[in-house]
Coordinates of C-alpha atoms and ligand atoms in Angstrom, one line a residue:
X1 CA 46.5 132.6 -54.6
X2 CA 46.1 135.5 -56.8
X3 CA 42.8 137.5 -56.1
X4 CA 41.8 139.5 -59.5
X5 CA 38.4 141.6 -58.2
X6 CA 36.3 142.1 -61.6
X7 CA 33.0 143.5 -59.9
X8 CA 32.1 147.1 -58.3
X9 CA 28.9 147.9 -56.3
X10 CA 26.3 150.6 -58.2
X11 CA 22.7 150.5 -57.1
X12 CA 22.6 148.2 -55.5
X13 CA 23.9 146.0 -58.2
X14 CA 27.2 143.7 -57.9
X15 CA 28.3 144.7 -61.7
X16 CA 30.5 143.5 -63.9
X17 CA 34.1 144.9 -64.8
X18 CA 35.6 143.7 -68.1
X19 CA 37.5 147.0 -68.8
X20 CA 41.8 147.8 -68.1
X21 CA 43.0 146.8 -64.5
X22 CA 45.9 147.5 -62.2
X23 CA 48.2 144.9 -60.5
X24 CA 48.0 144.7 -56.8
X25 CA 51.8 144.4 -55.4
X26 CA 52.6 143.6 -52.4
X27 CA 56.5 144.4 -50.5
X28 CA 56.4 141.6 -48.8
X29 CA 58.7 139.0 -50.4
X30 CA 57.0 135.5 -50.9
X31 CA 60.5 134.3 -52.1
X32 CA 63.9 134.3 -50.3
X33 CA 65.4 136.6 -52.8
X34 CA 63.7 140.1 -52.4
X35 CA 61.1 139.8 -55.1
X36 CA 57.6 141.7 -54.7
X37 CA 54.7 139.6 -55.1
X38 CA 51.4 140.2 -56.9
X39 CA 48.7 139.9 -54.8
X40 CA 45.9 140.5 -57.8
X41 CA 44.3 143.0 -59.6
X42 CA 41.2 145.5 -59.5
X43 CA 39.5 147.3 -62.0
X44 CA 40.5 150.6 -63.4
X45 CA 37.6 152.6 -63.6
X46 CA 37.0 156.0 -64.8
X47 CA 34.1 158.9 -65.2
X48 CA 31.4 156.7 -67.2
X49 CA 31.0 154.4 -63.2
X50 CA 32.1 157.1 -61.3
X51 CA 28.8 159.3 -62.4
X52 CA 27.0 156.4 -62.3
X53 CA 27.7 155.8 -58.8
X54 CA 26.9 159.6 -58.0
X55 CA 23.6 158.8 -60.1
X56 CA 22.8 156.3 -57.9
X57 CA 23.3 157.9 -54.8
X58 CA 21.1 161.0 -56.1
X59 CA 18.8 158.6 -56.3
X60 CA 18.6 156.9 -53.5
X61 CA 18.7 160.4 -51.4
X62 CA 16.6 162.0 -54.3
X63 CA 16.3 165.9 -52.3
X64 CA 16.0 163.9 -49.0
X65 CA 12.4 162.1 -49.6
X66 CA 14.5 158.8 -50.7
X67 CA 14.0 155.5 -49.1
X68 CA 17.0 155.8 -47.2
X69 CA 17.2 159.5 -45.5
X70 CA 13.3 159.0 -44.7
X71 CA 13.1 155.1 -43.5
X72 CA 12.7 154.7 -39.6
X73 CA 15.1 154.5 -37.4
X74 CA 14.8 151.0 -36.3
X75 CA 15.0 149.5 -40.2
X76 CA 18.2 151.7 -40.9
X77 CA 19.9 149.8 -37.5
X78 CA 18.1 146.5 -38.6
X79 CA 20.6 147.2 -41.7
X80 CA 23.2 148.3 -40.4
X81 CA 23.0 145.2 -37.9
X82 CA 22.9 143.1 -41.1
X83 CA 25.7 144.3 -42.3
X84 CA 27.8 144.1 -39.5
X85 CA 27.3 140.9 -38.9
X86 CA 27.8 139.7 -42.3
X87 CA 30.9 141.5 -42.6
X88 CA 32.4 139.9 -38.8
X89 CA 32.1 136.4 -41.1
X90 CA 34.7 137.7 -43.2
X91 CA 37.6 138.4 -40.4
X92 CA 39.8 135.9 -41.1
X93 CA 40.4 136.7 -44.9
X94 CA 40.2 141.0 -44.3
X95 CA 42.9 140.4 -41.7
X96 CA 45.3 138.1 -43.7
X97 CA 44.4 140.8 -46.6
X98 CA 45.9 143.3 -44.3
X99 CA 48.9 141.6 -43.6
X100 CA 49.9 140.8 -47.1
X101 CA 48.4 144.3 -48.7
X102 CA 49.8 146.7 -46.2
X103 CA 52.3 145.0 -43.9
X104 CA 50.4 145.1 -40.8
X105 CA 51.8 143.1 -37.9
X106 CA 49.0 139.8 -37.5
X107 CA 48.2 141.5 -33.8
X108 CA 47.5 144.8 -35.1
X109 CA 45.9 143.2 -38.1
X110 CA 42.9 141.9 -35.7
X111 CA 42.8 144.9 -33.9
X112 CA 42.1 146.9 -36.9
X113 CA 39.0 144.7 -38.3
X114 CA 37.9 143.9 -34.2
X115 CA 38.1 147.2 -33.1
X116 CA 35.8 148.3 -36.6
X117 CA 33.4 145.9 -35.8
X118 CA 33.6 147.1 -32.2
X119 CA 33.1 150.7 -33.5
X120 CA 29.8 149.6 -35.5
X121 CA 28.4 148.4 -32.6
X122 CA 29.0 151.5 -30.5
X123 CA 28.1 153.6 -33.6
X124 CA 24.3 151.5 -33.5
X125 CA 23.9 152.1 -29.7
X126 CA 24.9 155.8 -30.1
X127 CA 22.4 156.4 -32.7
X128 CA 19.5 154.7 -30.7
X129 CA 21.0 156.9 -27.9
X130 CA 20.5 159.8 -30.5
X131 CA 17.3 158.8 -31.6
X132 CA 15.8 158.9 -27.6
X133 CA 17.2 162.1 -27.6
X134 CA 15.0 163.9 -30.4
X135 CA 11.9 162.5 -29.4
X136 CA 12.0 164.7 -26.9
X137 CA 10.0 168.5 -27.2
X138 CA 11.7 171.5 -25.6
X139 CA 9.7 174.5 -24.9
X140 CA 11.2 178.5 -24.4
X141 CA 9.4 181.5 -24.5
X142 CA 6.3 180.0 -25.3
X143 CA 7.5 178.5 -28.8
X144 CA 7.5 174.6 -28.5
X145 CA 10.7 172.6 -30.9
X146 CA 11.3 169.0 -31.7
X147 CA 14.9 168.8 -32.5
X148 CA 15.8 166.4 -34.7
X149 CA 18.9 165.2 -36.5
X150 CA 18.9 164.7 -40.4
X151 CA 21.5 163.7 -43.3
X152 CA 23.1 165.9 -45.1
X153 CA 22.6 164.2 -48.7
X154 CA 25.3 162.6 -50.9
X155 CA 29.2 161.6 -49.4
X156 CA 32.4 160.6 -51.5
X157 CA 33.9 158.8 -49.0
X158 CA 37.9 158.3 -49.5
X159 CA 40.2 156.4 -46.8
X160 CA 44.1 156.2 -46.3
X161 CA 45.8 153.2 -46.7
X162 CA 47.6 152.6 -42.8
X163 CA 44.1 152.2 -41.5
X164 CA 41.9 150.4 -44.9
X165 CA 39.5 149.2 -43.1
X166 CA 39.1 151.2 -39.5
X167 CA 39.7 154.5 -40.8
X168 CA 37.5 154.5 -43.9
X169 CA 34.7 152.9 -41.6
X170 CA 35.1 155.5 -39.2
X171 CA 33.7 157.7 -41.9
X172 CA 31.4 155.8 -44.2
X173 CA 29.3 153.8 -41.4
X174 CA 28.3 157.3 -39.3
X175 CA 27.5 158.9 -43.1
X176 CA 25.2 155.7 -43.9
X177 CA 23.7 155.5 -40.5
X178 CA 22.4 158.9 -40.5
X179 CA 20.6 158.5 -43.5
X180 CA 23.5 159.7 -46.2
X181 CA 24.2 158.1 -49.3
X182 CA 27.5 157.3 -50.3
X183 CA 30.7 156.4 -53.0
X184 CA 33.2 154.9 -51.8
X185 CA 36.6 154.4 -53.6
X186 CA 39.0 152.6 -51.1
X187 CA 43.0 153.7 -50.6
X188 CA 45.6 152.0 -53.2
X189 CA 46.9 149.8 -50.8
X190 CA 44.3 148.1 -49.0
X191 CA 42.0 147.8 -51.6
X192 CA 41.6 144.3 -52.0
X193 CA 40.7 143.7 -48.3
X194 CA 37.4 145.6 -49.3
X195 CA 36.6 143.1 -52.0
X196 CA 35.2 140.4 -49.5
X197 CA 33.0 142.9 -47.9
X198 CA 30.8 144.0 -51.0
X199 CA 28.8 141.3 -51.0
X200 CA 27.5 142.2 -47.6
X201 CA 27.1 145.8 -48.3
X202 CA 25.0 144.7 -51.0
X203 CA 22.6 142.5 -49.3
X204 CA 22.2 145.0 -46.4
X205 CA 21.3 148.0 -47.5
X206 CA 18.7 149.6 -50.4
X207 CA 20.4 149.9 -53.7
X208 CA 22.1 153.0 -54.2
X209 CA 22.9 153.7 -50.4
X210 CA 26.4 152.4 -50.7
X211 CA 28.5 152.4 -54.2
X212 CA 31.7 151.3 -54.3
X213 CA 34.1 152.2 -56.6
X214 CA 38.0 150.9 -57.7
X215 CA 40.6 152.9 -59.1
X216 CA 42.8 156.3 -59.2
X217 CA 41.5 159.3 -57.5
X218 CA 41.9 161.5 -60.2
X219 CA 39.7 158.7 -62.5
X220 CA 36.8 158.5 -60.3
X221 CA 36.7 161.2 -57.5
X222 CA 37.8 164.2 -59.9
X223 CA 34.5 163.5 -61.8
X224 CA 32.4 163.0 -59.4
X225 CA 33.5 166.4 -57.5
X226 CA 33.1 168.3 -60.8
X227 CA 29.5 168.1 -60.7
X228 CA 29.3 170.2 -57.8
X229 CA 26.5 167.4 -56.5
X230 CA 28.7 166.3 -53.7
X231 CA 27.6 167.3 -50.0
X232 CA 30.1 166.1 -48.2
X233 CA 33.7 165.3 -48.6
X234 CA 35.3 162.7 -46.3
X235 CA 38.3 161.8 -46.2
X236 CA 41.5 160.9 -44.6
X237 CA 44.8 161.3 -45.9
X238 CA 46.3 164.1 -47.0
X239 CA 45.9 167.9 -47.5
X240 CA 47.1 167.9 -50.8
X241 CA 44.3 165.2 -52.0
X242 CA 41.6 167.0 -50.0
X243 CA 42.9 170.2 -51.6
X244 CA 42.7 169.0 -55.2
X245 CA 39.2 168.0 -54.5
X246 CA 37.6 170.6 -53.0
X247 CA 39.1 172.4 -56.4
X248 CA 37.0 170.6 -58.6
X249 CA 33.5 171.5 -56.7
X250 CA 32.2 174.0 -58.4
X251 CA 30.2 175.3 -55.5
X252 CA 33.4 174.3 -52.5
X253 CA 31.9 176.6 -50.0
X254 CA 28.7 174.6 -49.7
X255 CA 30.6 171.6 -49.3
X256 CA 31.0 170.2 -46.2
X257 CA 34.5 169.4 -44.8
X258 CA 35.0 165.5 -42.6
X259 CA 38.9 165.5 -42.9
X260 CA 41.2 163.9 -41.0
X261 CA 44.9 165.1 -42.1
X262 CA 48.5 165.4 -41.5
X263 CA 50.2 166.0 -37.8
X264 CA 53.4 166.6 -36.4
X265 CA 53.2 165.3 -33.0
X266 CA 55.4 165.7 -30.7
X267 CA 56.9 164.2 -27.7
X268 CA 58.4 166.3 -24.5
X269 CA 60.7 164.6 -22.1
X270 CA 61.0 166.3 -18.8
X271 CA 63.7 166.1 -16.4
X272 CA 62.4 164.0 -13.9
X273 CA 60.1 161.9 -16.2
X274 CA 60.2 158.1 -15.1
X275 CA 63.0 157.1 -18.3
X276 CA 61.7 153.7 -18.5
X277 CA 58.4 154.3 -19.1
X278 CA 59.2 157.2 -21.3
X279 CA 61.6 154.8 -23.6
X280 CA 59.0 152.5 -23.9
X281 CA 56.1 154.7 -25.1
X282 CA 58.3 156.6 -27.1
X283 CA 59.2 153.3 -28.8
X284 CA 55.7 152.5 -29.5
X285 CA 54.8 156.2 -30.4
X286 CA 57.6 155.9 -33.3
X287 CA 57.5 152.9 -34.6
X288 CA 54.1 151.2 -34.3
X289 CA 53.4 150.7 -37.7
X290 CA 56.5 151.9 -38.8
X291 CA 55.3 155.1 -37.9
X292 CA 52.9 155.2 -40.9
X293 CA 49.7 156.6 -38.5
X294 CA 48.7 160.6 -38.2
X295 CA 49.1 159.8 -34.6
X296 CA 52.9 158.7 -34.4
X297 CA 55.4 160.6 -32.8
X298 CA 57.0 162.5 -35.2
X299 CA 59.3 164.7 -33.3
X300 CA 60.7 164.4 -29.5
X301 CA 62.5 166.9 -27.5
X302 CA 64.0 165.9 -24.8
X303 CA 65.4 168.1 -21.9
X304 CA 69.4 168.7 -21.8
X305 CA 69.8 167.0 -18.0
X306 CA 68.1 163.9 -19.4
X307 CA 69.4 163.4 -23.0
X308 CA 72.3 161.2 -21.7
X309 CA 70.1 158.6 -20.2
X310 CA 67.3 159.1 -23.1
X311 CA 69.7 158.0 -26.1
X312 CA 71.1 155.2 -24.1
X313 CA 68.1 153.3 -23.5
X314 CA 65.7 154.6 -26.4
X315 CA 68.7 153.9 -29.1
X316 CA 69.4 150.3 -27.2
X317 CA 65.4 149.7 -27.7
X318 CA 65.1 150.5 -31.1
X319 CA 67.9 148.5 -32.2
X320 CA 66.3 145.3 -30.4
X321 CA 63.0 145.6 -32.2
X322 CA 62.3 142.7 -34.7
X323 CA 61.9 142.8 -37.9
X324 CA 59.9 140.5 -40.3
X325 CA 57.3 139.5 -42.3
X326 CA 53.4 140.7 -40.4
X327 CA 52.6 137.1 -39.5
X328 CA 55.9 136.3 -37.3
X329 CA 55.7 136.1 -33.5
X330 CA 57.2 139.1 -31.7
X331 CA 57.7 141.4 -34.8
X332 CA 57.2 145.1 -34.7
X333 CA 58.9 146.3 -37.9
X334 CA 57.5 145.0 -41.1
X335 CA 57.9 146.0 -44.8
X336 CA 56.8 149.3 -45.8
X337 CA 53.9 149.3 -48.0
X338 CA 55.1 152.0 -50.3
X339 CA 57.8 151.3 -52.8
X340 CA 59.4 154.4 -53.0
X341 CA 59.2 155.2 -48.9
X342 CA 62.6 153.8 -48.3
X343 CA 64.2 156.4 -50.6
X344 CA 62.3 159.2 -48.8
X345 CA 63.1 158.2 -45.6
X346 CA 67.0 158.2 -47.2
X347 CA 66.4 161.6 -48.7
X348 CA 65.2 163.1 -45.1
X349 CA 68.2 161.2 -43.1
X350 CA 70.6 162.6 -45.9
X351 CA 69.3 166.0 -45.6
X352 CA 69.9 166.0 -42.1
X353 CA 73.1 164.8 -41.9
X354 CA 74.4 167.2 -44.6
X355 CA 73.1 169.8 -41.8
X356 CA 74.6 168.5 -39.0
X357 CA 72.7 165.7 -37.6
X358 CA 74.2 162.4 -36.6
X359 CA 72.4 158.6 -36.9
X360 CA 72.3 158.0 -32.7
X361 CA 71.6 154.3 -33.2
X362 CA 73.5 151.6 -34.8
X363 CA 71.3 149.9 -37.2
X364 CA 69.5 153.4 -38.1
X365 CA 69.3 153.8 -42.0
X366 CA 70.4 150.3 -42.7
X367 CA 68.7 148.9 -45.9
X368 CA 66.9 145.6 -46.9
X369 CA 64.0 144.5 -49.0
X370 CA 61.7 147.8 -48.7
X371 CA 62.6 148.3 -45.6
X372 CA 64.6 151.2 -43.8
X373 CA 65.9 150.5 -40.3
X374 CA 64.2 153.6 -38.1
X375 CA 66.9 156.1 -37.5
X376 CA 67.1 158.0 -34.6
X377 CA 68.5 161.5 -35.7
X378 CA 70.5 164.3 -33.4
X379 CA 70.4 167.1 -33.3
X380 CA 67.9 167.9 -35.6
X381 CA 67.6 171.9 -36.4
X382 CA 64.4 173.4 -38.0
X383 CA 66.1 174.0 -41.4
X384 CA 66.0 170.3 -41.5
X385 CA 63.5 168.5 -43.8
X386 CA 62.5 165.9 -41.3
X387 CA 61.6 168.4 -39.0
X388 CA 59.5 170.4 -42.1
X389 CA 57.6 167.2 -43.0
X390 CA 55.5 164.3 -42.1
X391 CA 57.7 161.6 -42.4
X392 CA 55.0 159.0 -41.9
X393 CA 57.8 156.8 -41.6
X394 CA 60.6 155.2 -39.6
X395 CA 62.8 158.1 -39.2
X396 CA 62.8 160.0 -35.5
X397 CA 64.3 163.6 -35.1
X398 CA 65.4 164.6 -31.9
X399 CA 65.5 168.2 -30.5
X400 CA 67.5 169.1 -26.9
X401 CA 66.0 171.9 -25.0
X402 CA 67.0 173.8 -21.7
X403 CA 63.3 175.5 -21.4
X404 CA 60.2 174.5 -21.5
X405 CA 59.4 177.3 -23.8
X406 CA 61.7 176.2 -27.0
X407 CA 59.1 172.9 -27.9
X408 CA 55.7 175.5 -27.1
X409 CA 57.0 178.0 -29.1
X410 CA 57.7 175.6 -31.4
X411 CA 54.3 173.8 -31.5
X412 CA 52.7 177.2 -31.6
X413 CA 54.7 177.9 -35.1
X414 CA 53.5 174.8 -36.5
X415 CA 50.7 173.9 -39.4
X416 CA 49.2 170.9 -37.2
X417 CA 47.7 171.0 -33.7
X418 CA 46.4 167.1 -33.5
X419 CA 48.1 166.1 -29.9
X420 CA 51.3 165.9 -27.7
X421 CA 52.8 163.5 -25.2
X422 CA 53.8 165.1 -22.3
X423 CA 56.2 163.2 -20.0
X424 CA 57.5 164.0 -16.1
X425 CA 55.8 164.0 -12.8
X426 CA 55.8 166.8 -10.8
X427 CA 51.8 168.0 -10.7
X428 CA 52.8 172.0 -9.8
X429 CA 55.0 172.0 -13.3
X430 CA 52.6 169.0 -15.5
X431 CA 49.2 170.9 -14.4
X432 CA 49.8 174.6 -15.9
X433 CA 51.6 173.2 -18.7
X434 CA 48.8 170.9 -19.6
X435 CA 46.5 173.8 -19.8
X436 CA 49.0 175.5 -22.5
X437 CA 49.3 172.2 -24.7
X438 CA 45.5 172.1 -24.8
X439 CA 45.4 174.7 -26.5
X440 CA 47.8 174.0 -29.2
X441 CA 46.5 170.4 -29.9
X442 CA 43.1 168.8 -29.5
X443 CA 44.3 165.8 -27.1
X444 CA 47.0 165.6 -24.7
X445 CA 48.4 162.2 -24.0
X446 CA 50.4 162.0 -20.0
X447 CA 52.9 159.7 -20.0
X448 CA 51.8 157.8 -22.7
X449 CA 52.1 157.5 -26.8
X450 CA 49.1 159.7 -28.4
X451 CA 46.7 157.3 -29.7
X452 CA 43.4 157.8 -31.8
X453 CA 41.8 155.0 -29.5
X454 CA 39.7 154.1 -27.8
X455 CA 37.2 155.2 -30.3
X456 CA 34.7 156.6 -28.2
X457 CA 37.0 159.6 -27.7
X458 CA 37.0 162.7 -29.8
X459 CA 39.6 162.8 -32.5
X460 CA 40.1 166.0 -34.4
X461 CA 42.8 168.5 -34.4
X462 CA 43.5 172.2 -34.9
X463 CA 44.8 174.2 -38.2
X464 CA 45.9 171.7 -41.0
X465 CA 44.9 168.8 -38.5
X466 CA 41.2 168.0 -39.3
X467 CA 37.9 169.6 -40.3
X468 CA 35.4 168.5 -38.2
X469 CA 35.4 165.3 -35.3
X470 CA 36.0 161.6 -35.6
X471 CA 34.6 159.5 -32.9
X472 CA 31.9 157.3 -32.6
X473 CA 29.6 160.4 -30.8
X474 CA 31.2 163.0 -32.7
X475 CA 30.8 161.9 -36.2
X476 CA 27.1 160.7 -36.5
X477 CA 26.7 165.1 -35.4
X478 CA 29.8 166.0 -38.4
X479 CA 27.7 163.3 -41.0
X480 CA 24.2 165.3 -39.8
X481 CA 22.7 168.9 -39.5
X482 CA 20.2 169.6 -36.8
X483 CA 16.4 170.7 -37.6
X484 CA 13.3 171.2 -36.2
X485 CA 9.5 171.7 -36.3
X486 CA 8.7 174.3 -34.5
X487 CA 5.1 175.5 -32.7
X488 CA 3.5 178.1 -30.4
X489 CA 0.9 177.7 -27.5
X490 CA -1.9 178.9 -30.3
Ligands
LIG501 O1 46.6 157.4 -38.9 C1 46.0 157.8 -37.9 C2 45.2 156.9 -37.1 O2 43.9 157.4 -36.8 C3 45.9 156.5 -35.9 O3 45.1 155.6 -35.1 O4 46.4 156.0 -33.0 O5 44.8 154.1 -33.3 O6 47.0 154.1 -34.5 P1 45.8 154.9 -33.9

């Protein structure tokens, strides 16, 4: 069943859209021969909504004496608690949403909309934590200070399409919570999924708090930006979008930066790490999602001694994944949400091998529907494209090394510093090294894939990483500034 979403959310009203659309179209076959199927459509808005949207959310801030940045505490969680548990009614059509919009295995499907809801939650308690904190006078040098946290004034909100629903949350419920008002234009896959949800956002909060918006980002955010009445941009994806947008501020060094952005991370396989385990979180650190998350593994040296034993089991492992549609027991590759990623992935693999790199697995670059088999590449040199980019896909390069100092002077070289995996046992060589990688990445993962979760944990990285931290602590302080009133013993 075809869902065609004719309505958009603008203070606080569920309005109307009778103008051009765009198909929704999903990769995911609904027929035995490969054909893509059309999931619905959504509205193809332009600058007249967009700056009605910004209007609104002036509005509703109006110079911070609005009825949102100034209500109390408790009514903005009562909200916010409305909302939440309005939206935790809709799970069951978000998550088959995510399935069919974006390919997400049915496991990781729930995950995503659980772990949001989850994140809510933890967002509400934080804030009453938050709120405890500022009621609270400090005194030095005779000059008293109640410390307080306020908003920051109007967001445009923008989230990536591997994470529709956790990842744009991540950014929009801290922004609302703290007394922010927002736009929101959702990714263009996983865009329906938001549909079921604007109901609730309108019957939760005051009218021009949230506004949600459908279309292209040059249609809608372009606009908006233009007026130089944006105070924060948030957004995840990548650097060239954020880029374009701070462009079109007319005042970008006021703006405020909430960006989470591209990484290269990588994994390092020491000589006496337990192989097993390593293969195994490797596996997931590549491919979970196809490798479509800022956190994947996107490079993996491994040392010379153990590459033997590496290939064997990792290339065995990949090989024996399964592939199929999200909703299939046991699958871990599913179709790629992007049409043209297949091709790209080709283009990198093609690259490589005109360089010199071999395919180590046996169903690595093999082609069906819009799918490419992950291919395992060796050895890869740093001329190589798929060592240059972000694949954000099912392709793996693999570097050798002999010392410990070819990956770190590598990762020092590098535009990203998000996080590492670091893999061996031996405490006297893990322990200094440890101290090096944190300072060339923002997390580093022992033993194990790198993960954004859990949520409570900061998430940020250095250079072309992120601006600013994501977790539920960290980003109510990015989606606020700090003031106070301050008086003397007089
Ligand atoms: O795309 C980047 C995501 O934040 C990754 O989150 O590590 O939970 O998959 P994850």
């Amino acid at each position: 069943e075809q869902k065609h979403q004719r309505h958009y959310l603008v203070n606080g009203e569920l309005r109307a859209w009778n103008g051009a659309t765009t198909e929704v179209i999903s990769t995911i076959s609904s027929t035995e021969d490969y054909q893509p199927t059309i999931l619905g459509s959504i509205p193809d808005m332009g600058e007249k909504e967009a700056l009605d949207a910004l209007d609104a959310a002036l509005k509703a801030y109006d110079q911070g004496q609005g009825l949102w940045p100034t209500m109390k505490v408790k009514d903005r969680i009562e909200c916010m608690e409305t909302f939440v548990k309005k939206m935790e009614a809709k799970r069951e059509e978000v998550v088959k949403l995510l399935m069919w919009e974006i390919g997400k295995s049915k496991p990781d499907s729930y995950k995503e909309f659980d772990r949001t809801v989850e994140y809510i939650y933890d967002t509400i308690e934080d804030y009453k934590q938050l709120d405890r904190d500022s009621a609270k006078f400090q005194k030095h040098d005779g000059v008293y200070a109640h410390i307080r946290r306020g908003p920051l004034g109007v967001v445009l909100c923008l989230g990536p399409y591997n994470y529709p629903l956790n990842e744009t949350f991540a950014l929009l419920i801290p922004a609302i919570i703290m007394g922010n008002t927002t736009i929101f234009k959702p990714a263009k896959h996983g865009v329906l999924l938001i549909a079921p949800l604007l109901e609730a956002f309108q019957s939760s909060f005051p009218k021009g708090v949230v506004n949600i918006l459908f279309g292209r980002g040059r249609a809608v955010a372009a606009p908006i930006m233009q007026t130089g009445k944006v105070d924060v941009l948030a957004l995840i994806g990548n650097s060239k979008s954020a880029n374009a947008l701070q462009e079109q501020h007319p005042k970008s060094n006021r703006l405020r930066l909430v960006l989470g952005l591209e990484a290269k991370n990588p994994a390092i396989v020491l000589p006496d790490a337990n192989m097993d385990l390593t293969v195994n979180e490797v596996i997931a650190g590549t491919t979970s999602f196809n490798g479509q998350r800022c956190t994947a593994l996107k490079v993996v040296y491994v040392h010379e001694e153990v590459k033997d034993e590496f290939f064997e089991k990792y290339t065995k492992a990949i090989d024996a994944l399964k592939f199929g549609n999200p909703w299939e027991d046991g699958v871990k590759l599913t179709p790629l949400p992007e049409p043209g990623k297949p091709d790209y992935i080709q283009e990198l693999i093609d690259d490589a091998i005109a360089k010199g790199a071999k395919i180590m697995n046996e169903k690595g670059g093999q082609r069906f529907d819009n799918y490419i088999w992950p291919a395992v590449l060796y050895p890869v040199t740093k001329d190589m494209r798929v060592y240059q980019e972000e694949q954000f896909g099912p392709v793996v390069p693999v570097l050798s090394f002999k010392d410990i100092s070819e990956p770190l002077d590598d990762m020092a070289e590098s535009n990203y510093g998000q996080q590492v995996s670091l893999f061996g046992k031996d405490v006297y060589t893990l322990s200094p090294l440890i101290d090096t990688l944190a300072n060339l990445v923002c997390r580093v993962n022992l033993n194990s894939s790198c993960q954004r979760g859990p949520d409570v944990y900061p998430f940020t990285g250095r250079k072309d990483s992120a601006q600013a931290t994501l977790s539920v602590h960290d980003a109510l302080r990015s989606f606020s500034i700090r003031t106070f009133v301050a008086f003397k013993d007089n």
